[in-house]
């Protein structure tokens, strides 16, 4: 019983004293962070604050960081980037199955595409997809591996406003179904508070704000009760709103 209990309660990600410098400039300065298993976390910060650097460190893609880093990161980690990064010479289904083996791989890939609303598009070429469809395919590629940790680096930043809202709904639904831990990097305060249950603000190389968003889902952008969270996060980012 003890090992099982420990597995359920230990963090999916644990960073301890994580530091990263570039040409003598410290971008991450001794960051300590635990992300519990199954938690949806959004990370905010100014451009150049180190958000993507932190994400890369958690993903194990940056070998120049110091500190203890990922003490308990899970084995199955998937990353979604701002662009879909689909291989243009492969059709959609082979893109989703990239690097995935097993007799049931194709069935899993088709099921993943159906889950993101791309059933029937398995043989399409990437250049035949809209921006939103390409990001749906990227999500399918990440989720088909049943990751324990999903890292998303501004995955909706290049989409138009309406497509972004649809993708927000899709991502939250997929999270509720699969329940990976999620670390979402974004510049968008509204995106953070609508999607995440915990919002972090990275400032001066450290976590300056760690905010729990205690509102049930689904959340609406028009919910006035989210205004307090929004104001606090904007203030932490040095942004004030003057309403005439």
JSON list of C-alpha atoms in Angstrom, two decimals:
[
{"chain": "A", "resi": 1, "resn": "UNK", "atom": "CA", "xyz": [0.00, 0.00, 0.00]},
{"chain": "A", "resi": 2, "resn": "UNK", "atom": "CA", "xyz": [2.76, 2.47, 0.87]},
{"chain": "A", "resi": 3, "resn": "UNK", "atom": "CA", "xyz": [4.40, 2.55, -2.59]},
{"chain": "A", "resi": 4, "resn": "UNK", "atom": "CA", "xyz": [1.01, 2.97, -4.27]},
{"chain": "A", "resi": 5, "resn": "UNK", "atom": "CA", "xyz": [0.08, 5.85, -1.95]},
{"chain": "A", "resi": 6, "resn": "UNK", "atom": "CA", "xyz": [3.41, 7.54, -2.60]},
{"chain": "A", "resi": 7, "resn": "UNK", "atom": "CA", "xyz": [2.90, 7.25, -6.36]},
{"chain": "A", "resi": 8, "resn": "UNK", "atom": "CA", "xyz": [-0.49, 8.94, -6.14]},
{"chain": "A", "resi": 9, "resn": "UNK", "atom": "CA", "xyz": [0.70, 11.84, -3.97]},
{"chain": "A", "resi": 10, "resn": "UNK", "atom": "CA", "xyz": [4.12, 12.67, -5.38]},
{"chain": "A", "resi": 11, "resn": "UNK", "atom": "CA", "xyz": [4.37, 15.55, -7.87]},
{"chain": "A", "resi": 12, "resn": "UNK", "atom": "CA", "xyz": [4.36, 14.85, -11.59]},
{"chain": "A", "resi": 13, "resn": "UNK", "atom": "CA", "xyz": [7.07, 17.51, -11.90]},
{"chain": "A", "resi": 14, "resn": "UNK", "atom": "CA", "xyz": [9.44, 18.71, -9.23]},
{"chain": "A", "resi": 15, "resn": "UNK", "atom": "CA", "xyz": [11.97, 21.45, -9.87]},
{"chain": "A", "resi": 16, "resn": "UNK", "atom": "CA", "xyz": [14.45, 22.36, -7.17]},
{"chain": "A", "resi": 17, "resn": "UNK", "atom": "CA", "xyz": [16.94, 25.17, -7.50]},
{"chain": "A", "resi": 18, "resn": "UNK", "atom": "CA", "xyz": [16.63, 25.18, -11.30]},
{"chain": "A", "resi": 19, "resn": "UNK", "atom": "CA", "xyz": [18.96, 27.76, -12.86]},
{"chain": "A", "resi": 20, "resn": "UNK", "atom": "CA", "xyz": [19.72, 28.67, -16.47]},
{"chain": "A", "resi": 21, "resn": "UNK", "atom": "CA", "xyz": [22.01, 31.39, -17.80]},
{"chain": "A", "resi": 22, "resn": "UNK", "atom": "CA", "xyz": [22.78, 32.63, -21.32]},
{"chain": "A", "resi": 23, "resn": "UNK", "atom": "CA", "xyz": [26.05, 34.52, -21.90]},
{"chain": "A", "resi": 24, "resn": "UNK", "atom": "CA", "xyz": [26.25, 35.47, -18.25]},
{"chain": "A", "resi": 25, "resn": "UNK", "atom": "CA", "xyz": [22.58, 36.55, -18.00]},
{"chain": "A", "resi": 26, "resn": "UNK", "atom": "CA", "xyz": [20.53, 34.52, -15.56]},
{"chain": "A", "resi": 27, "resn": "UNK", "atom": "CA", "xyz": [17.11, 33.71, -17.02]},
{"chain": "A", "resi": 28, "resn": "UNK", "atom": "CA", "xyz": [15.97, 31.12, -14.48]},
{"chain": "A", "resi": 29, "resn": "UNK", "atom": "CA", "xyz": [17.20, 31.82, -10.98]},
{"chain": "A", "resi": 30, "resn": "UNK", "atom": "CA", "xyz": [16.87, 28.88, -8.59]},
{"chain": "A", "resi": 31, "resn": "UNK", "atom": "CA", "xyz": [13.28, 27.96, -9.38]},
{"chain": "A", "resi": 32, "resn": "UNK", "atom": "CA", "xyz": [11.45, 25.59, -7.03]},
{"chain": "A", "resi": 33, "resn": "UNK", "atom": "CA", "xyz": [8.20, 24.19, -8.38]},
{"chain": "A", "resi": 34, "resn": "UNK", "atom": "CA", "xyz": [5.97, 21.17, -7.81]},
{"chain": "A", "resi": 35, "resn": "UNK", "atom": "CA", "xyz": [3.17, 20.27, -10.23]},
{"chain": "A", "resi": 36, "resn": "UNK", "atom": "CA", "xyz": [0.85, 17.59, -8.83]},
{"chain": "A", "resi": 37, "resn": "UNK", "atom": "CA", "xyz": [-0.23, 14.73, -11.05]},
{"chain": "A", "resi": 38, "resn": "UNK", "atom": "CA", "xyz": [-3.21, 15.71, -13.18]},
{"chain": "A", "resi": 39, "resn": "UNK", "atom": "CA", "xyz": [-3.02, 19.45, -12.52]},
{"chain": "A", "resi": 40, "resn": "UNK", "atom": "CA", "xyz": [-3.55, 22.00, -15.31]},
{"chain": "A", "resi": 41, "resn": "UNK", "atom": "CA", "xyz": [-1.04, 24.84, -14.90]},
{"chain": "A", "resi": 42, "resn": "UNK", "atom": "CA", "xyz": [-0.58, 27.97, -17.03]},
{"chain": "A", "resi": 43, "resn": "UNK", "atom": "CA", "xyz": [2.67, 29.95, -17.06]},
{"chain": "A", "resi": 44, "resn": "UNK", "atom": "CA", "xyz": [2.61, 33.69, -17.82]},
{"chain": "A", "resi": 45, "resn": "UNK", "atom": "CA", "xyz": [5.43, 36.19, -18.21]},
{"chain": "A", "resi": 46, "resn": "UNK", "atom": "CA", "xyz": [6.82, 38.92, -20.40]},
{"chain": "A", "resi": 47, "resn": "UNK", "atom": "CA", "xyz": [8.62, 38.07, -23.64]},
{"chain": "A", "resi": 48, "resn": "UNK", "atom": "CA", "xyz": [12.12, 36.96, -22.74]},
{"chain": "A", "resi": 49, "resn": "UNK", "atom": "CA", "xyz": [11.18, 36.13, -19.16]},
{"chain": "A", "resi": 50, "resn": "UNK", "atom": "CA", "xyz": [12.20, 32.49, -19.60]},
{"chain": "A", "resi": 51, "resn": "UNK", "atom": "CA", "xyz": [8.83, 30.75, -20.04]},
{"chain": "A", "resi": 52, "resn": "UNK", "atom": "CA", "xyz": [9.90, 28.64, -23.01]},
{"chain": "A", "resi": 53, "resn": "UNK", "atom": "CA", "xyz": [13.29, 28.05, -21.37]},
{"chain": "A", "resi": 54, "resn": "UNK", "atom": "CA", "xyz": [11.53, 26.61, -18.33]},
{"chain": "A", "resi": 55, "resn": "UNK", "atom": "CA", "xyz": [9.31, 24.46, -20.54]},
{"chain": "A", "resi": 56, "resn": "UNK", "atom": "CA", "xyz": [12.33, 23.09, -22.40]},
{"chain": "A", "resi": 57, "resn": "UNK", "atom": "CA", "xyz": [14.01, 22.28, -19.10]},
{"chain": "A", "resi": 58, "resn": "UNK", "atom": "CA", "xyz": [10.95, 20.37, -17.87]},
{"chain": "A", "resi": 59, "resn": "UNK", "atom": "CA", "xyz": [10.83, 18.52, -21.20]},
{"chain": "A", "resi": 60, "resn": "UNK", "atom": "CA", "xyz": [14.45, 17.47, -20.79]},
{"chain": "A", "resi": 61, "resn": "UNK", "atom": "CA", "xyz": [15.47, 19.32, -23.96]},
{"chain": "A", "resi": 62, "resn": "UNK", "atom": "CA", "xyz": [17.93, 21.68, -22.26]},
{"chain": "A", "resi": 63, "resn": "UNK", "atom": "CA", "xyz": [21.00, 20.02, -20.83]},
{"chain": "A", "resi": 64, "resn": "UNK", "atom": "CA", "xyz": [22.65, 23.26, -19.70]},
{"chain": "A", "resi": 65, "resn": "UNK", "atom": "CA", "xyz": [20.38, 23.88, -16.73]},
{"chain": "A", "resi": 66, "resn": "UNK", "atom": "CA", "xyz": [21.74, 23.46, -13.22]},
{"chain": "A", "resi": 67, "resn": "UNK", "atom": "CA", "xyz": [19.92, 22.43, -10.08]},
{"chain": "A", "resi": 68, "resn": "UNK", "atom": "CA", "xyz": [18.16, 19.17, -9.45]},
{"chain": "A", "resi": 69, "resn": "UNK", "atom": "CA", "xyz": [15.53, 19.79, -12.13]},
{"chain": "A", "resi": 70, "resn": "UNK", "atom": "CA", "xyz": [13.12, 16.98, -12.88]},
{"chain": "A", "resi": 71, "resn": "UNK", "atom": "CA", "xyz": [13.33, 14.86, -9.77]},
{"chain": "A", "resi": 72, "resn": "UNK", "atom": "CA", "xyz": [10.07, 13.09, -10.45]},
{"chain": "A", "resi": 73, "resn": "UNK", "atom": "CA", "xyz": [9.07, 13.92, -14.01]},
{"chain": "A", "resi": 74, "resn": "UNK", "atom": "CA", "xyz": [7.06, 11.12, -15.65]},
{"chain": "A", "resi": 75, "resn": "UNK", "atom": "CA", "xyz": [8.44, 8.99, -18.46]},
{"chain": "A", "resi": 76, "resn": "UNK", "atom": "CA", "xyz": [5.69, 9.80, -20.98]},
{"chain": "A", "resi": 77, "resn": "UNK", "atom": "CA", "xyz": [6.02, 13.48, -21.89]},
{"chain": "A", "resi": 78, "resn": "UNK", "atom": "CA", "xyz": [4.56, 15.16, -25.00]},
{"chain": "A", "resi": 79, "resn": "UNK", "atom": "CA", "xyz": [5.18, 18.69, -26.28]},
{"chain": "A", "resi": 80, "resn": "UNK", "atom": "CA", "xyz": [2.91, 20.87, -28.42]},
{"chain": "A", "resi": 81, "resn": "UNK", "atom": "CA", "xyz": [4.48, 23.97, -30.01]},
{"chain": "A", "resi": 82, "resn": "UNK", "atom": "CA", "xyz": [3.07, 27.20, -31.44]},
{"chain": "A", "resi": 83, "resn": "UNK", "atom": "CA", "xyz": [3.25, 25.74, -34.92]},
{"chain": "A", "resi": 84, "resn": "UNK", "atom": "CA", "xyz": [2.04, 22.22, -35.59]},
{"chain": "A", "resi": 85, "resn": "UNK", "atom": "CA", "xyz": [5.42, 20.94, -36.83]},
{"chain": "A", "resi": 86, "resn": "UNK", "atom": "CA", "xyz": [3.74, 18.38, -39.06]},
{"chain": "A", "resi": 87, "resn": "UNK", "atom": "CA", "xyz": [6.10, 16.80, -41.57]},
{"chain": "A", "resi": 88, "resn": "UNK", "atom": "CA", "xyz": [4.95, 18.09, -44.99]},
{"chain": "A", "resi": 89, "resn": "UNK", "atom": "CA", "xyz": [5.95, 14.89, -46.80]},
{"chain": "A", "resi": 90, "resn": "UNK", "atom": "CA", "xyz": [3.75, 12.69, -44.58]},
{"chain": "A", "resi": 91, "resn": "UNK", "atom": "CA", "xyz": [-0.02, 12.51, -44.54]},
{"chain": "A", "resi": 92, "resn": "UNK", "atom": "CA", "xyz": [-1.93, 13.35, -41.38]},
{"chain": "A", "resi": 93, "resn": "UNK", "atom": "CA", "xyz": [-2.22, 9.85, -39.91]},
{"chain": "A", "resi": 94, "resn": "UNK", "atom": "CA", "xyz": [1.49, 8.99, -40.37]},
{"chain": "A", "resi": 95, "resn": "UNK", "atom": "CA", "xyz": [2.30, 12.34, -38.75]},
{"chain": "A", "resi": 96, "resn": "UNK", "atom": "CA", "xyz": [0.20, 11.42, -35.74]},
{"chain": "A", "resi": 97, "resn": "UNK", "atom": "CA", "xyz": [1.83, 7.98, -35.55]},
{"chain": "A", "resi": 98, "resn": "UNK", "atom": "CA", "xyz": [5.39, 9.32, -35.90]},
{"chain": "A", "resi": 99, "resn": "UNK", "atom": "CA", "xyz": [7.63, 7.15, -33.73]},
{"chain": "A", "resi": 100, "resn": "UNK", "atom": "CA", "xyz": [4.73, 5.11, -32.40]},
{"chain": "A", "resi": 101, "resn": "UNK", "atom": "CA", "xyz": [5.00, 1.32, -32.67]},
{"chain": "A", "resi": 102, "resn": "UNK", "atom": "CA", "xyz": [2.66, -1.55, -31.94]},
{"chain": "A", "resi": 103, "resn": "UNK", "atom": "CA", "xyz": [-0.04, -3.55, -33.68]},
{"chain": "A", "resi": 104, "resn": "UNK", "atom": "CA", "xyz": [-2.75, -1.21, -32.48]},
{"chain": "A", "resi": 105, "resn": "UNK", "atom": "CA", "xyz": [-0.89, 1.99, -33.40]},
{"chain": "A", "resi": 106, "resn": "UNK", "atom": "CA", "xyz": [-3.02, 2.79, -36.45]},
{"chain": "A", "resi": 107, "resn": "UNK", "atom": "CA", "xyz": [-6.26, 2.21, -34.56]},
{"chain": "A", "resi": 108, "resn": "UNK", "atom": "CA", "xyz": [-5.04, 4.47, -31.77]},
{"chain": "A", "resi": 109, "resn": "UNK", "atom": "CA", "xyz": [-4.05, 7.14, -34.27]},
{"chain": "A", "resi": 110, "resn": "UNK", "atom": "CA", "xyz": [-7.44, 7.08, -35.97]},
{"chain": "A", "resi": 111, "resn": "UNK", "atom": "CA", "xyz": [-9.16, 7.25, -32.58]},
{"chain": "A", "resi": 112, "resn": "UNK", "atom": "CA", "xyz": [-7.02, 10.23, -31.58]},
{"chain": "A", "resi": 113, "resn": "UNK", "atom": "CA", "xyz": [-7.86, 12.06, -34.81]},
{"chain": "A", "resi": 114, "resn": "UNK", "atom": "CA", "xyz": [-11.55, 11.36, -34.27]},
{"chain": "A", "resi": 115, "resn": "UNK", "atom": "CA", "xyz": [-11.26, 12.72, -30.74]},
{"chain": "A", "resi": 116, "resn": "UNK", "atom": "CA", "xyz": [-9.93, 16.06, -32.01]},
{"chain": "A", "resi": 117, "resn": "UNK", "atom": "CA", "xyz": [-12.54, 16.26, -34.76]},
{"chain": "A", "resi": 118, "resn": "UNK", "atom": "CA", "xyz": [-10.40, 15.12, -37.69]},
{"chain": "A", "resi": 119, "resn": "UNK", "atom": "CA", "xyz": [-12.05, 11.81, -38.52]},
{"chain": "A", "resi": 120, "resn": "UNK", "atom": "CA", "xyz": [-11.90, 11.34, -42.28]},
{"chain": "A", "resi": 121, "resn": "UNK", "atom": "CA", "xyz": [-8.80, 13.52, -42.65]},
{"chain": "A", "resi": 122, "resn": "UNK", "atom": "CA", "xyz": [-6.29, 10.73, -42.09]},
{"chain": "A", "resi": 123, "resn": "UNK", "atom": "CA", "xyz": [-4.95, 10.82, -45.66]},
{"chain": "A", "resi": 124, "resn": "UNK", "atom": "CA", "xyz": [-4.89, 14.61, -46.02]},
{"chain": "A", "resi": 125, "resn": "UNK", "atom": "CA", "xyz": [-1.56, 16.36, -46.55]},
{"chain": "A", "resi": 126, "resn": "UNK", "atom": "CA", "xyz": [-0.55, 18.98, -43.96]},
{"chain": "A", "resi": 127, "resn": "UNK", "atom": "CA", "xyz": [-0.80, 21.78, -46.52]},
{"chain": "A", "resi": 128, "resn": "UNK", "atom": "CA", "xyz": [-4.47, 20.87, -47.01]},
{"chain": "A", "resi": 129, "resn": "UNK", "atom": "CA", "xyz": [-5.28, 21.65, -43.36]},
{"chain": "A", "resi": 130, "resn": "UNK", "atom": "CA", "xyz": [-6.30, 24.98, -41.89]},
{"chain": "A", "resi": 131, "resn": "UNK", "atom": "CA", "xyz": [-4.27, 26.38, -38.99]},
{"chain": "A", "resi": 132, "resn": "UNK", "atom": "CA", "xyz": [-6.77, 25.08, -36.48]},
{"chain": "A", "resi": 133, "resn": "UNK", "atom": "CA", "xyz": [-6.88, 21.65, -38.10]},
{"chain": "A", "resi": 134, "resn": "UNK", "atom": "CA", "xyz": [-3.09, 21.45, -38.08]},
{"chain": "A", "resi": 135, "resn": "UNK", "atom": "CA", "xyz": [-3.03, 22.20, -34.34]},
{"chain": "A", "resi": 136, "resn": "UNK", "atom": "CA", "xyz": [-5.73, 19.58, -33.80]},
{"chain": "A", "resi": 137, "resn": "UNK", "atom": "CA", "xyz": [-3.50, 17.08, -35.57]},
{"chain": "A", "resi": 138, "resn": "UNK", "atom": "CA", "xyz": [-0.59, 18.16, -33.35]},
{"chain": "A", "resi": 139, "resn": "UNK", "atom": "CA", "xyz": [-2.74, 17.58, -30.26]},
{"chain": "A", "resi": 140, "resn": "UNK", "atom": "CA", "xyz": [-3.72, 14.15, -31.57]},
{"chain": "A", "resi": 141, "resn": "UNK", "atom": "CA", "xyz": [-0.04, 13.32, -32.10]},
{"chain": "A", "resi": 142, "resn": "UNK", "atom": "CA", "xyz": [0.69, 14.28, -28.49]},
{"chain": "A", "resi": 143, "resn": "UNK", "atom": "CA", "xyz": [-2.28, 12.56, -26.89]},
{"chain": "A", "resi": 144, "resn": "UNK", "atom": "CA", "xyz": [-2.08, 9.29, -28.85]},
{"chain": "A", "resi": 145, "resn": "UNK", "atom": "CA", "xyz": [0.89, 8.43, -26.63]},
{"chain": "A", "resi": 146, "resn": "UNK", "atom": "CA", "xyz": [-1.24, 8.88, -23.49]},
{"chain": "A", "resi": 147, "resn": "UNK", "atom": "CA", "xyz": [1.28, 11.28, -21.90]},
{"chain": "A", "resi": 148, "resn": "UNK", "atom": "CA", "xyz": [1.46, 11.72, -18.17]},
{"chain": "A", "resi": 149, "resn": "UNK", "atom": "CA", "xyz": [2.71, 15.26, -18.78]},
{"chain": "A", "resi": 150, "resn": "UNK", "atom": "CA", "xyz": [1.64, 17.55, -21.65]},
{"chain": "A", "resi": 151, "resn": "UNK", "atom": "CA", "xyz": [3.80, 20.62, -22.27]},
{"chain": "A", "resi": 152, "resn": "UNK", "atom": "CA", "xyz": [2.27, 23.29, -24.51]},
{"chain": "A", "resi": 153, "resn": "UNK", "atom": "CA", "xyz": [4.34, 26.26, -25.69]},
{"chain": "A", "resi": 154, "resn": "UNK", "atom": "CA", "xyz": [1.84, 28.91, -26.86]},
{"chain": "A", "resi": 155, "resn": "UNK", "atom": "CA", "xyz": [0.03, 26.36, -29.04]},
{"chain": "A", "resi": 156, "resn": "UNK", "atom": "CA", "xyz": [-2.74, 28.77, -30.05]},
{"chain": "A", "resi": 157, "resn": "UNK", "atom": "CA", "xyz": [-0.72, 31.96, -30.48]},
{"chain": "A", "resi": 158, "resn": "UNK", "atom": "CA", "xyz": [-0.87, 31.90, -34.29]},
{"chain": "A", "resi": 159, "resn": "UNK", "atom": "CA", "xyz": [-4.61, 31.20, -34.56]},
{"chain": "A", "resi": 160, "resn": "UNK", "atom": "CA", "xyz": [-7.42, 33.68, -35.11]},
{"chain": "A", "resi": 161, "resn": "UNK", "atom": "CA", "xyz": [-9.61, 34.61, -32.12]},
{"chain": "A", "resi": 162, "resn": "UNK", "atom": "CA", "xyz": [-12.58, 32.35, -32.93]},
{"chain": "A", "resi": 163, "resn": "UNK", "atom": "CA", "xyz": [-10.39, 29.34, -33.68]},
{"chain": "A", "resi": 164, "resn": "UNK", "atom": "CA", "xyz": [-8.51, 29.92, -30.42]},
{"chain": "A", "resi": 165, "resn": "UNK", "atom": "CA", "xyz": [-11.73, 29.80, -28.42]},
{"chain": "A", "resi": 166, "resn": "UNK", "atom": "CA", "xyz": [-12.69, 26.50, -30.08]},
{"chain": "A", "resi": 167, "resn": "UNK", "atom": "CA", "xyz": [-9.22, 25.11, -29.39]},
{"chain": "A", "resi": 168, "resn": "UNK", "atom": "CA", "xyz": [-9.46, 26.18, -25.75]},
{"chain": "A", "resi": 169, "resn": "UNK", "atom": "CA", "xyz": [-12.67, 24.17, -25.38]},
{"chain": "A", "resi": 170, "resn": "UNK", "atom": "CA", "xyz": [-11.09, 21.19, -27.13]},
{"chain": "A", "resi": 171, "resn": "UNK", "atom": "CA", "xyz": [-7.94, 21.23, -25.00]},
{"chain": "A", "resi": 172, "resn": "UNK", "atom": "CA", "xyz": [-9.90, 21.39, -21.77]},
{"chain": "A", "resi": 173, "resn": "UNK", "atom": "CA", "xyz": [-12.19, 18.53, -22.89]},
{"chain": "A", "resi": 174, "resn": "UNK", "atom": "CA", "xyz": [-9.17, 16.43, -23.85]},
{"chain": "A", "resi": 175, "resn": "UNK", "atom": "CA", "xyz": [-7.54, 17.16, -20.50]},
{"chain": "A", "resi": 176, "resn": "UNK", "atom": "CA", "xyz": [-10.70, 16.11, -18.64]},
{"chain": "A", "resi": 177, "resn": "UNK", "atom": "CA", "xyz": [-10.77, 12.84, -20.61]},
{"chain": "A", "resi": 178, "resn": "UNK", "atom": "CA", "xyz": [-7.07, 11.91, -20.40]},
{"chain": "A", "resi": 179, "resn": "UNK", "atom": "CA", "xyz": [-6.03, 13.76, -17.21]},
{"chain": "A", "resi": 180, "resn": "UNK", "atom": "CA", "xyz": [-2.35, 14.38, -17.89]},
{"chain": "A", "resi": 181, "resn": "UNK", "atom": "CA", "xyz": [-0.54, 17.07, -15.96]},
{"chain": "A", "resi": 182, "resn": "UNK", "atom": "CA", "xyz": [-0.42, 20.15, -18.21]},
{"chain": "A", "resi": 183, "resn": "UNK", "atom": "CA", "xyz": [2.03, 23.05, -18.27]},
{"chain": "A", "resi": 184, "resn": "UNK", "atom": "CA", "xyz": [0.76, 25.67, -20.73]},
{"chain": "A", "resi": 185, "resn": "UNK", "atom": "CA", "xyz": [2.99, 28.62, -21.66]},
{"chain": "A", "resi": 186, "resn": "UNK", "atom": "CA", "xyz": [0.97, 31.63, -22.81]},
{"chain": "A", "resi": 187, "resn": "UNK", "atom": "CA", "xyz": [1.05, 35.42, -23.09]},
{"chain": "A", "resi": 188, "resn": "UNK", "atom": "CA", "xyz": [-2.73, 35.59, -22.79]},
{"chain": "A", "resi": 189, "resn": "UNK", "atom": "CA", "xyz": [-4.07, 36.22, -19.27]},
{"chain": "A", "resi": 190, "resn": "UNK", "atom": "CA", "xyz": [-7.64, 35.38, -20.30]},
{"chain": "A", "resi": 191, "resn": "UNK", "atom": "CA", "xyz": [-6.49, 32.11, -21.85]},
{"chain": "A", "resi": 192, "resn": "UNK", "atom": "CA", "xyz": [-4.71, 31.22, -18.62]},
{"chain": "A", "resi": 193, "resn": "UNK", "atom": "CA", "xyz": [-7.64, 31.84, -16.28]},
{"chain": "A", "resi": 194, "resn": "UNK", "atom": "CA", "xyz": [-10.23, 30.21, -18.55]},
{"chain": "A", "resi": 195, "resn": "UNK", "atom": "CA", "xyz": [-8.20, 27.03, -19.05]},
{"chain": "A", "resi": 196, "resn": "UNK", "atom": "CA", "xyz": [-5.97, 26.46, -16.03]},
{"chain": "A", "resi": 197, "resn": "UNK", "atom": "CA", "xyz": [-6.64, 25.64, -12.40]},
{"chain": "A", "resi": 198, "resn": "UNK", "atom": "CA", "xyz": [-3.36, 27.22, -11.35]},
{"chain": "A", "resi": 199, "resn": "UNK", "atom": "CA", "xyz": [-1.57, 30.20, -12.92]},
{"chain": "A", "resi": 200, "resn": "UNK", "atom": "CA", "xyz": [2.09, 31.05, -12.40]},
{"chain": "A", "resi": 201, "resn": "UNK", "atom": "CA", "xyz": [3.80, 34.33, -13.30]},
{"chain": "A", "resi": 202, "resn": "UNK", "atom": "CA", "xyz": [7.50, 34.18, -14.08]},
{"chain": "A", "resi": 203, "resn": "UNK", "atom": "CA", "xyz": [9.35, 37.38, -13.22]},
{"chain": "A", "resi": 204, "resn": "UNK", "atom": "CA", "xyz": [13.03, 38.12, -12.71]},
{"chain": "A", "resi": 205, "resn": "UNK", "atom": "CA", "xyz": [13.84, 34.44, -13.12]},
{"chain": "A", "resi": 206, "resn": "UNK", "atom": "CA", "xyz": [11.54, 33.29, -10.33]},
{"chain": "A", "resi": 207, "resn": "UNK", "atom": "CA", "xyz": [7.90, 32.37, -9.78]},
{"chain": "A", "resi": 208, "resn": "UNK", "atom": "CA", "xyz": [6.48, 35.69, -8.58]},
{"chain": "A", "resi": 209, "resn": "UNK", "atom": "CA", "xyz": [2.80, 34.69, -8.43]},
{"chain": "A", "resi": 210, "resn": "UNK", "atom": "CA", "xyz": [1.28, 31.28, -7.82]},
{"chain": "A", "resi": 211, "resn": "UNK", "atom": "CA", "xyz": [-2.49, 31.66, -8.14]},
{"chain": "A", "resi": 212, "resn": "UNK", "atom": "CA", "xyz": [-5.19, 29.03, -7.75]},
{"chain": "A", "resi": 213, "resn": "UNK", "atom": "CA", "xyz": [-8.21, 29.73, -9.99]},
{"chain": "A", "resi": 214, "resn": "UNK", "atom": "CA", "xyz": [-11.07, 28.47, -7.86]},
{"chain": "A", "resi": 215, "resn": "UNK", "atom": "CA", "xyz": [-13.91, 28.51, -10.39]},
{"chain": "A", "resi": 216, "resn": "UNK", "atom": "CA", "xyz": [-15.80, 25.53, -11.87]},
{"chain": "A", "resi": 217, "resn": "UNK", "atom": "CA", "xyz": [-15.61, 24.58, -15.53]},
{"chain": "A", "resi": 218, "resn": "UNK", "atom": "CA", "xyz": [-16.69, 25.38, -18.16]},
{"chain": "A", "resi": 219, "resn": "UNK", "atom": "CA", "xyz": [-15.63, 29.00, -17.64]},
{"chain": "A", "resi": 220, "resn": "UNK", "atom": "CA", "xyz": [-16.72, 31.95, -19.72]},
{"chain": "A", "resi": 221, "resn": "UNK", "atom": "CA", "xyz": [-14.57, 34.88, -20.80]},
{"chain": "A", "resi": 222, "resn": "UNK", "atom": "CA", "xyz": [-17.49, 37.08, -19.70]},
{"chain": "A", "resi": 223, "resn": "UNK", "atom": "CA", "xyz": [-17.63, 35.70, -16.14]},
{"chain": "A", "resi": 224, "resn": "UNK", "atom": "CA", "xyz": [-17.28, 38.80, -13.91]},
{"chain": "A", "resi": 225, "resn": "UNK", "atom": "CA", "xyz": [-16.00, 36.62, -11.07]},
{"chain": "A", "resi": 226, "resn": "UNK", "atom": "CA", "xyz": [-12.87, 35.96, -13.10]},
{"chain": "A", "resi": 227, "resn": "UNK", "atom": "CA", "xyz": [-12.16, 39.70, -13.12]},
{"chain": "A", "resi": 228, "resn": "UNK", "atom": "CA", "xyz": [-10.35, 39.63, -9.77]},
{"chain": "A", "resi": 229, "resn": "UNK", "atom": "CA", "xyz": [-7.97, 36.94, -11.01]},
{"chain": "A", "resi": 230, "resn": "UNK", "atom": "CA", "xyz": [-7.43, 38.88, -14.23]},
{"chain": "A", "resi": 231, "resn": "UNK", "atom": "CA", "xyz": [-6.61, 42.13, -12.41]},
{"chain": "A", "resi": 232, "resn": "UNK", "atom": "CA", "xyz": [-4.16, 40.42, -10.08]},
{"chain": "A", "resi": 233, "resn": "UNK", "atom": "CA", "xyz": [-2.32, 38.72, -12.93]},
{"chain": "A", "resi": 234, "resn": "UNK", "atom": "CA", "xyz": [-2.22, 41.87, -15.05]},
{"chain": "A", "resi": 235, "resn": "UNK", "atom": "CA", "xyz": [-0.85, 43.80, -12.09]},
{"chain": "A", "resi": 236, "resn": "UNK", "atom": "CA", "xyz": [1.87, 41.18, -11.63]},
{"chain": "A", "resi": 237, "resn": "UNK", "atom": "CA", "xyz": [2.75, 41.67, -15.30]},
{"chain": "A", "resi": 238, "resn": "UNK", "atom": "CA", "xyz": [2.87, 45.45, -14.84]},
{"chain": "A", "resi": 239, "resn": "UNK", "atom": "CA", "xyz": [-0.28, 46.10, -16.87]},
{"chain": "A", "resi": 240, "resn": "UNK", "atom": "CA", "xyz": [-3.06, 48.44, -15.74]},
{"chain": "A", "resi": 241, "resn": "UNK", "atom": "CA", "xyz": [-6.42, 48.88, -17.45]},
{"chain": "A", "resi": 242, "resn": "UNK", "atom": "CA", "xyz": [-7.94, 52.33, -17.56]},
{"chain": "A", "resi": 243, "resn": "UNK", "atom": "CA", "xyz": [-11.65, 52.24, -18.33]},
{"chain": "A", "resi": 244, "resn": "UNK", "atom": "CA", "xyz": [-13.12, 55.56, -19.42]}
]
